[in-house]
PDB file of C-alpha atoms in Angstrom:
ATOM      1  CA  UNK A  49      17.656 -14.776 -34.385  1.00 44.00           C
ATOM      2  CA  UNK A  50      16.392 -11.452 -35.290  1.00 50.00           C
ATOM      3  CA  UNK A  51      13.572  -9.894 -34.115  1.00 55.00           C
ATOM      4  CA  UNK A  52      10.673  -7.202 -35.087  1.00 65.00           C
ATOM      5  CA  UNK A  53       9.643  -4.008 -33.305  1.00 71.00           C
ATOM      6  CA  UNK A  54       6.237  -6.298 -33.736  1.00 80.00           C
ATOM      7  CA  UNK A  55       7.976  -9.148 -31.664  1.00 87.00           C
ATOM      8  CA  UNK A  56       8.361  -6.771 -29.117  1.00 90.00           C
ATOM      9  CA  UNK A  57       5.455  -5.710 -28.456  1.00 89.00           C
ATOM     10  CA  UNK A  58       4.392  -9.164 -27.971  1.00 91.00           C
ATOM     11  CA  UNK A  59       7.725 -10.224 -26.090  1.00 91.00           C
ATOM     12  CA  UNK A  60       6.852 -11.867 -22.715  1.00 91.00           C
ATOM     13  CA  UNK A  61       8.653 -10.725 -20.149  1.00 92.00           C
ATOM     14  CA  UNK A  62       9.220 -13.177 -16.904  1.00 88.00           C
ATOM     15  CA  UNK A  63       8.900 -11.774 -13.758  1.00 90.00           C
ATOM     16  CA  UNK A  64      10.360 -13.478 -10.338  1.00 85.00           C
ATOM     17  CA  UNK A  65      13.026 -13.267  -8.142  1.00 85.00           C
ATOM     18  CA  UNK A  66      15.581 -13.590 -10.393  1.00 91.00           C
ATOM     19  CA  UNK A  67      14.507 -14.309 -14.273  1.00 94.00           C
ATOM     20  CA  UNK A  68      16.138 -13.600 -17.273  1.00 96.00           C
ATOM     21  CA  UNK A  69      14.514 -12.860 -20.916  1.00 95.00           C
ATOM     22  CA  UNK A  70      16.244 -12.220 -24.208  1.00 93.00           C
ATOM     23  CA  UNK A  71      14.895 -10.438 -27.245  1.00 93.00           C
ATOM     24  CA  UNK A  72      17.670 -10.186 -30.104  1.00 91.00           C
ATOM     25  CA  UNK A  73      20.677  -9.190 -28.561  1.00 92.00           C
ATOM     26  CA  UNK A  74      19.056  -7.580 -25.423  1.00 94.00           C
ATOM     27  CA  UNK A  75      19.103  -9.603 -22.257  1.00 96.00           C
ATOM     28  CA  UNK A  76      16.217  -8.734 -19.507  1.00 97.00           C
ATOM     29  CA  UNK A  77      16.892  -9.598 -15.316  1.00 97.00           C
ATOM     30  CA  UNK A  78      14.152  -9.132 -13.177  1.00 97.00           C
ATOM     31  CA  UNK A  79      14.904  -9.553  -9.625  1.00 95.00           C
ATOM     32  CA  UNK A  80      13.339  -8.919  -6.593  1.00 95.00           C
ATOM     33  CA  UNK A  81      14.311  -5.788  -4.922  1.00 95.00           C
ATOM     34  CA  UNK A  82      14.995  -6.253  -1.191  1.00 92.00           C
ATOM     35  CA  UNK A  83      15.212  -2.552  -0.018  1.00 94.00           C
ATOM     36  CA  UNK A  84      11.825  -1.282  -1.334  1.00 94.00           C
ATOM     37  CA  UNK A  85      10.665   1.673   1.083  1.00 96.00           C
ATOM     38  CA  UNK A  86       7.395   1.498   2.811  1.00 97.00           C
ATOM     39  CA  UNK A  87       4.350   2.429   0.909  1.00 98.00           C
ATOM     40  CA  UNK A  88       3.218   3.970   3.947  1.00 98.00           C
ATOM     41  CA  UNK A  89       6.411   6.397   3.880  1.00 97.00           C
ATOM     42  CA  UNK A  90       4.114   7.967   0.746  1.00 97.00           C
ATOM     43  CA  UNK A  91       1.599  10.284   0.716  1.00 97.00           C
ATOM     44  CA  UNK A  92      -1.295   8.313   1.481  1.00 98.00           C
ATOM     45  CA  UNK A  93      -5.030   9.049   1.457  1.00 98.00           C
ATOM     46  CA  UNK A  94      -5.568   6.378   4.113  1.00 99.00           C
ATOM     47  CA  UNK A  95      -4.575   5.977   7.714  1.00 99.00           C
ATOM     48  CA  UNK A  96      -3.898   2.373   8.554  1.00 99.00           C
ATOM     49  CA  UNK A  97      -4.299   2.061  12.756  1.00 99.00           C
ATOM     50  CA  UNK A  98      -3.166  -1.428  14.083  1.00 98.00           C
ATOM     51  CA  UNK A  99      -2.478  -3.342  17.268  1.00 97.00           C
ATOM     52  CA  UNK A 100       0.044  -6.385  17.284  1.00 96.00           C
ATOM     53  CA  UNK A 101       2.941  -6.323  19.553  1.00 93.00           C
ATOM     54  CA  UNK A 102       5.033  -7.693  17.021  1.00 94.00           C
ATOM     55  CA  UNK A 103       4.590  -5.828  13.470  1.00 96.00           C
ATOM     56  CA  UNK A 104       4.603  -2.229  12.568  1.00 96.00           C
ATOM     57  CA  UNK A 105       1.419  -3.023  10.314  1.00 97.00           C
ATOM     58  CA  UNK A 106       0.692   0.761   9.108  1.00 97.00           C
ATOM     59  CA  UNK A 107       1.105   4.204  10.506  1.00 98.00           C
ATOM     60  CA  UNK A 108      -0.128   4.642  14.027  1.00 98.00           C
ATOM     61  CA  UNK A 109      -0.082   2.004  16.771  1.00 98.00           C
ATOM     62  CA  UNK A 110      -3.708   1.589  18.102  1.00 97.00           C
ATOM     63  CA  UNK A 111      -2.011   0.247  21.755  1.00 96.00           C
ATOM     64  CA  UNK A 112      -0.197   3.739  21.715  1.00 96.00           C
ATOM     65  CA  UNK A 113      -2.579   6.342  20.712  1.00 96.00           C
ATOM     66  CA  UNK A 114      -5.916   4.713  22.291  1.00 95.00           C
ATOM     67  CA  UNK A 115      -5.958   3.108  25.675  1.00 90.00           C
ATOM     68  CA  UNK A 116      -8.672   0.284  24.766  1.00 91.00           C
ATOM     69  CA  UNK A 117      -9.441  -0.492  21.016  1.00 94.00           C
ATOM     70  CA  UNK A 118     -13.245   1.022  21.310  1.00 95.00           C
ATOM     71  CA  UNK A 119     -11.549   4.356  21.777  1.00 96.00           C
ATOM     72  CA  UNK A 120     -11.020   4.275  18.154  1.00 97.00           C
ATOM     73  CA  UNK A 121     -14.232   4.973  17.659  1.00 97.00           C
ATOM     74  CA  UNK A 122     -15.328   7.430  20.068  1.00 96.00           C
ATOM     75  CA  UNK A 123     -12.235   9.193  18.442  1.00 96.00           C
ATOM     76  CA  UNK A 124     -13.629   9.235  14.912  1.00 97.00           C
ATOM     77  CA  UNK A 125     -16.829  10.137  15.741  1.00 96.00           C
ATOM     78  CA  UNK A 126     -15.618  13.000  17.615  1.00 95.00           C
ATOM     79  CA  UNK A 127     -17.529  11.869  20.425  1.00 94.00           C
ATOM     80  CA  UNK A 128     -15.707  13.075  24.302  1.00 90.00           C
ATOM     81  CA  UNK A 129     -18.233  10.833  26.564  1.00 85.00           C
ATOM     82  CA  UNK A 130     -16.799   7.410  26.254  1.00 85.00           C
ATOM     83  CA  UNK A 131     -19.547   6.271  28.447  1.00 86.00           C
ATOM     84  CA  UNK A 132     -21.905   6.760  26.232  1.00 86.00           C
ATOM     85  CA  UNK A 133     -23.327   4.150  23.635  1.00 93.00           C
ATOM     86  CA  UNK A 134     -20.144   2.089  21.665  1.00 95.00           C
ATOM     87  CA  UNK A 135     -22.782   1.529  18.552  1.00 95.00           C
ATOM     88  CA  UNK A 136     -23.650   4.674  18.276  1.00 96.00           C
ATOM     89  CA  UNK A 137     -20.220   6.325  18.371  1.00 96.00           C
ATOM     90  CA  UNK A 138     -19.206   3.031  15.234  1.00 97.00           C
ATOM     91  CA  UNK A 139     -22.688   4.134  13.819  1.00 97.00           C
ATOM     92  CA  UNK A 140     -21.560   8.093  13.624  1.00 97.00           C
ATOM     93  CA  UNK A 141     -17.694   7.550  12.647  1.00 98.00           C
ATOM     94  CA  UNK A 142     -19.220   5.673   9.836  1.00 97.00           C
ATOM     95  CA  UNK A 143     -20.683   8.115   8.578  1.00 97.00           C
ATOM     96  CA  UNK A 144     -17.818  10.925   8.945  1.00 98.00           C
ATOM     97  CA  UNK A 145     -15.402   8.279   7.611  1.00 98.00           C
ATOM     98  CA  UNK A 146     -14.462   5.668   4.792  1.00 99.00           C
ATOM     99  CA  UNK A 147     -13.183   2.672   7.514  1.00 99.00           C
ATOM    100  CA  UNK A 148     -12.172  -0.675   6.032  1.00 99.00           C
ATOM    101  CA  UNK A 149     -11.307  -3.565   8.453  1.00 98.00           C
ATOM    102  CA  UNK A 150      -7.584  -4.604   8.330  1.00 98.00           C
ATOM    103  CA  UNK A 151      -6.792  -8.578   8.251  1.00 98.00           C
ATOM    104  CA  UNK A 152      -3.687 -10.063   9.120  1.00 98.00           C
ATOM    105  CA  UNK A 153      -2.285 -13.686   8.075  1.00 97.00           C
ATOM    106  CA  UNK A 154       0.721 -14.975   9.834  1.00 95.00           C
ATOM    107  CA  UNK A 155       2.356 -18.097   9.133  1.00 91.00           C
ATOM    108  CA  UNK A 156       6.015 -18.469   7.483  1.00 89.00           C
ATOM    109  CA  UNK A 157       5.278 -14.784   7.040  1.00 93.00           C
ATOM    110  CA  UNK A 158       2.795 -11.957   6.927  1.00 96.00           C
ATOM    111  CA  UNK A 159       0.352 -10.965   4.663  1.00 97.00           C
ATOM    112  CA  UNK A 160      -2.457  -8.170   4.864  1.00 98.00           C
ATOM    113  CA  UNK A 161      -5.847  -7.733   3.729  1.00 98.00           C
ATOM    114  CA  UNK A 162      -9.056  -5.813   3.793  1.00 98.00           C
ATOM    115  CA  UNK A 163     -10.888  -8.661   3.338  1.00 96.00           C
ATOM    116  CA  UNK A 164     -10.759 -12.029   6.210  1.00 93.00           C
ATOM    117  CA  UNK A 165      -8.838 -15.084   5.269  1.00 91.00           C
ATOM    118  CA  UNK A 166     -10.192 -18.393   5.460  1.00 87.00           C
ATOM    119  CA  UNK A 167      -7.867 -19.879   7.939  1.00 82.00           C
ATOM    120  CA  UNK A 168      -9.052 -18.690  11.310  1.00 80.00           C
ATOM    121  CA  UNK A 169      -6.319 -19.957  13.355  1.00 86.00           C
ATOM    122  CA  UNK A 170      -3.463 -18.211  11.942  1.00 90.00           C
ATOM    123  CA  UNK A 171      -5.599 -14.822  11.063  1.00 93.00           C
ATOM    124  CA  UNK A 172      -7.677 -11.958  12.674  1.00 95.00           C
ATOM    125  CA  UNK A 173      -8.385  -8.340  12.013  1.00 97.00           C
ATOM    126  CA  UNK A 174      -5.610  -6.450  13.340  1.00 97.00           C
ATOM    127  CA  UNK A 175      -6.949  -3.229  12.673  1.00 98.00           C
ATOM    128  CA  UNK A 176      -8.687  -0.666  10.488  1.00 98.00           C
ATOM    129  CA  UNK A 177      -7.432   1.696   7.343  1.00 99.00           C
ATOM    130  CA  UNK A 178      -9.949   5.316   7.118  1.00 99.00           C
ATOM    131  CA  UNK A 179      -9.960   8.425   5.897  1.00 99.00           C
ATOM    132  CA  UNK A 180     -12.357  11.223   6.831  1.00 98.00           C
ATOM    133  CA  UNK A 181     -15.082  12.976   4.841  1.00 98.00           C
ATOM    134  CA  UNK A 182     -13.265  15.947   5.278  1.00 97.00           C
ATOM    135  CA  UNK A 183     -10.045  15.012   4.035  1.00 98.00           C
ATOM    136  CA  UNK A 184     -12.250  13.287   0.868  1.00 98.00           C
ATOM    137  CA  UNK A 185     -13.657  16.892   0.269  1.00 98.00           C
ATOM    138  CA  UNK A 186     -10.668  18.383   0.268  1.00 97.00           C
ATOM    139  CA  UNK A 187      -8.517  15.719  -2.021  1.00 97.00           C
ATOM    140  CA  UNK A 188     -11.742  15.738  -4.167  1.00 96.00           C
ATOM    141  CA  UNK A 189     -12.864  19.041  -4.478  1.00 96.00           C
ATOM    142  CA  UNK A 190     -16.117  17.908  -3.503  1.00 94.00           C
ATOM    143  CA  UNK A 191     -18.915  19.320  -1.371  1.00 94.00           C
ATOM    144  CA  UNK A 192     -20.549  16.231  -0.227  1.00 95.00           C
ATOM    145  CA  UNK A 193     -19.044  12.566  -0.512  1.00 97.00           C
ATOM    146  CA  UNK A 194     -22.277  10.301  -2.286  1.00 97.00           C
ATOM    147  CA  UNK A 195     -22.303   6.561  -2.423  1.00 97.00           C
ATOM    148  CA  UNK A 196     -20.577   6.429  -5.817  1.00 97.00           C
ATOM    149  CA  UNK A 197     -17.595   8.122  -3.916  1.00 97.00           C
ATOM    150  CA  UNK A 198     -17.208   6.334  -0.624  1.00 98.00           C
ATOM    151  CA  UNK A 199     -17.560   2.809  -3.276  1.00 98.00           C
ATOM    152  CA  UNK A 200     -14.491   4.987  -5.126  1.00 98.00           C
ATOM    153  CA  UNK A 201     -12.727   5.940  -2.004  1.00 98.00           C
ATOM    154  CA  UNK A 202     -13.172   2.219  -0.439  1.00 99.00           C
ATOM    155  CA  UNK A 203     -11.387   0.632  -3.636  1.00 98.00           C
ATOM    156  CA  UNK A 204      -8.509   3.125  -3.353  1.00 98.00           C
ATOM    157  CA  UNK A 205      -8.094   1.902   0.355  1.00 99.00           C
ATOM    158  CA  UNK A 206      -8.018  -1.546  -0.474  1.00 99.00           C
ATOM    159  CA  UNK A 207      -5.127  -0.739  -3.154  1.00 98.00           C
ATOM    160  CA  UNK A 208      -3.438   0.833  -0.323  1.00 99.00           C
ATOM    161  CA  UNK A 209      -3.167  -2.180   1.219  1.00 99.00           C
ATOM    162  CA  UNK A 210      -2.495  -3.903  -1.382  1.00 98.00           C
ATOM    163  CA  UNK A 211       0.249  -2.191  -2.051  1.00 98.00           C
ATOM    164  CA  UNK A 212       1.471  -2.314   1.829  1.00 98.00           C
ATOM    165  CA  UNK A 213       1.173  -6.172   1.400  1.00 98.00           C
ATOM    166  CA  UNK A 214       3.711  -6.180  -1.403  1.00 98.00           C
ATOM    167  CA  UNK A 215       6.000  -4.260   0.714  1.00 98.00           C
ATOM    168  CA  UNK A 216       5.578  -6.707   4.297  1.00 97.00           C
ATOM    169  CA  UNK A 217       5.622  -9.991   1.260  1.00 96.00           C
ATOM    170  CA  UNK A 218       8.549  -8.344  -0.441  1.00 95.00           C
ATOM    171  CA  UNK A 219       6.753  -8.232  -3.529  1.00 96.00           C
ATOM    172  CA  UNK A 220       8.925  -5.828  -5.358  1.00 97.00           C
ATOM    173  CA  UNK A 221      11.156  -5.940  -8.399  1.00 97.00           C
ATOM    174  CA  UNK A 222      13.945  -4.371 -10.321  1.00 96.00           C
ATOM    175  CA  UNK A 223      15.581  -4.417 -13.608  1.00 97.00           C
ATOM    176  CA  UNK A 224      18.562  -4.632 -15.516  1.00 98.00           C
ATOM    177  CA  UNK A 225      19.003  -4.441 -19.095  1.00 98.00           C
ATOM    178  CA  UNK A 226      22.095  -4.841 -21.439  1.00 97.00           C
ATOM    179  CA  UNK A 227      23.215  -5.663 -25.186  1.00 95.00           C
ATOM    180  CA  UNK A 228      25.226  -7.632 -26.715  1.00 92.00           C
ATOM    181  CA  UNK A 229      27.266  -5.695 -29.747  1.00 87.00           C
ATOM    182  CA  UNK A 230      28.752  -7.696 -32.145  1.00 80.00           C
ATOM    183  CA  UNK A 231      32.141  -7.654 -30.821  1.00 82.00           C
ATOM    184  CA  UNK A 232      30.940  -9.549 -27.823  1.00 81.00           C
ATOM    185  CA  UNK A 233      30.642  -6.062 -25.553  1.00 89.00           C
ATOM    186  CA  UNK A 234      27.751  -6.061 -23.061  1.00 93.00           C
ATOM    187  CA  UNK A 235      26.440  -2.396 -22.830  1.00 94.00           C
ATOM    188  CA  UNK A 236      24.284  -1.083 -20.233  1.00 97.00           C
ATOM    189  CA  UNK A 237      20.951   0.098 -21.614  1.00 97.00           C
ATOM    190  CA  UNK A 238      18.809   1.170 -18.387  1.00 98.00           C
ATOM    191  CA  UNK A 239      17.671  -0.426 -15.123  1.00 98.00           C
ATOM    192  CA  UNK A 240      15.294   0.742 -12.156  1.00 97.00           C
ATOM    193  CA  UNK A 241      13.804  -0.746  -8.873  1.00 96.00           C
ATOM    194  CA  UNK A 242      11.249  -0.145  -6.817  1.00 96.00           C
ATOM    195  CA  UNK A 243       8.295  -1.866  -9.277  1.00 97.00           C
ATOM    196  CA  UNK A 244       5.724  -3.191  -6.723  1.00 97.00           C
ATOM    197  CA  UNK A 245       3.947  -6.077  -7.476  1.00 94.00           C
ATOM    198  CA  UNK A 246       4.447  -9.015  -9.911  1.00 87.00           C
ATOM    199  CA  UNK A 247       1.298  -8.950 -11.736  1.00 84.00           C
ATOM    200  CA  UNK A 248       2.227  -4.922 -12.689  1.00 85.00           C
ATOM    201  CA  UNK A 249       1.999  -4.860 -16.462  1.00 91.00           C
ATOM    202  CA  UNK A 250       3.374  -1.195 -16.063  1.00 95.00           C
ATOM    203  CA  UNK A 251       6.962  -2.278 -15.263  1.00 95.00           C
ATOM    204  CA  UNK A 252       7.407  -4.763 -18.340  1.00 95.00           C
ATOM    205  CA  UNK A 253       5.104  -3.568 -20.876  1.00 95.00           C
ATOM    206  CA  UNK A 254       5.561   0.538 -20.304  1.00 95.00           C
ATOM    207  CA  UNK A 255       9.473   0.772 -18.486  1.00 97.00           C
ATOM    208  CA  UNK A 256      10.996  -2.373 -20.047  1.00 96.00           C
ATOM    209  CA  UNK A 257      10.122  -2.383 -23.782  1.00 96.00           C
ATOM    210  CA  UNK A 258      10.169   1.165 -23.826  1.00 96.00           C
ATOM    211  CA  UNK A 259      13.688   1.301 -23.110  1.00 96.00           C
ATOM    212  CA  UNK A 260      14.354  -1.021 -25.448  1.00 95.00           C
ATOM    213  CA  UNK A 261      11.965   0.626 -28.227  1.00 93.00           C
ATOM    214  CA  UNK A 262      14.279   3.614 -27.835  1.00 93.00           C
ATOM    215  CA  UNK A 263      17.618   1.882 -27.767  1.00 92.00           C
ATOM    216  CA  UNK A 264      16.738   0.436 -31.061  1.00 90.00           C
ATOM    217  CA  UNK A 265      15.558   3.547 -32.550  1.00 88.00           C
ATOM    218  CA  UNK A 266      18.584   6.195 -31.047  1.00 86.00           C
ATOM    219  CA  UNK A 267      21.088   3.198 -31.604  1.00 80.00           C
ATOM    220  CA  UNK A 268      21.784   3.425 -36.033  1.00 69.00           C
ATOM    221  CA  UNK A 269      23.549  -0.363 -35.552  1.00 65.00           C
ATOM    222  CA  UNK A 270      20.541  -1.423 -33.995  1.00 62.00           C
ATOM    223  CA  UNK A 271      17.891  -0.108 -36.107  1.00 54.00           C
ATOM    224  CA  UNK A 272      19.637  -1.319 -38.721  1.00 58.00           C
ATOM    225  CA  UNK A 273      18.940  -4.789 -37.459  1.00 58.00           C
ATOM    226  CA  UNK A 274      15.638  -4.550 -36.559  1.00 55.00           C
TER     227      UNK A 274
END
């Protein structure tokens, strides 16, 4: 059965561990991709500090750097008397930093949030992901960092984790396409891994259908077709 450019567009494209869609003579795989690199590997805004004695959750071990977890803060508040006041130093890094708590669910697996899970017995915070104003003024070009841009900053965080939690869930895909000429000949068209996230609408809708978009319109047989 043949197919419009119009079909394509609307072409649903399954996503999984290993699914397969056709469209005309074009055959889609999506499979998962199990050597994705750490997100964390990137160049991040955020720095995600953890302590578990099992799990590299982020980029700096909290049981290495800081001798007791409350050091943390004195640290971000730039504050050298550790005797002094614990809510005041959490009060003052607060305000010289973007800090979201970091979450931790681990049963059959690991999975990582900003936000608490609801089972309590396999869960805790594990951590916290910040960045500093300064750093925010100088990625931003800003002079001061207002309430609008901490709310900004603090949803960019989250998606850092986010996209951390794909990696440690091994929620990343690749794909393969081919065709089918008419003498039975299966031709590689294009392919790429790395796509993070099942729900990404950038991978099928952008990558995929692009690729084939062009095939069909640099390939004469095929446009002929279509």
């Amino acid at each position: 059965m043949l197919h419009n450019v119009e079909d394509l567009k609307a072409l649903h494209i399954e996503v999984g561990y290993d699914e397969t869609t056709t469209f005309g003579n074009y055959t889609i795989t999506v499979q998962n991709d199990p050597d994705g690199e750490s997100p964390r590997e990137w160049d991040n805004l955020g720095t995600m500090v953890y302590w578990h004695r099992n799990y590299n959750l982020g980029d700096v071990d909290g049981s290495k750097e800081y001798s007791d977890p409350d050091m943390f803060w004195y640290d971000l508040a730039g504050i050298e008397d550790t005797d002094s006041d614990l809510s005041k130093a959490m009060e003052l890094a607060n305000k010289r930093n973007v800090i979201l708590p970091l979450y931790l669910f681990d049963h059959s697996g690991i999975t990582m949030s900003t936000s608490s899970f609801s089972c309590q017995w396999d869960s805790g915070q594990v951590g916290w992901i910040y960045v500093s104003y300064e750093r925010i003024r100088e990625e931003y070009s800003c002079k001061r960092v207002s309430a609008k841009m901490r709310k900004r900053i603090a949803t960019y965080l989250e998606n850092e984790v986010k996209t951390f939690d794909q990696f440690i869930t091994n929620d990343i895909y690749g794909f393969n396409i081919e065709r089918n000429d008419e003498d039975g000949e299966e031709v590689h068209i294009d392919s790429c891994w790395g796509f993070y996230g099942y729900d990404d609408p950038y991978m099928t809708e952008e990558v995929i259908k692009g690729a084939i978009q062009y095939d069909i319109e640099n390939t004469p047989a095929q446009a002929e077709l279509f």
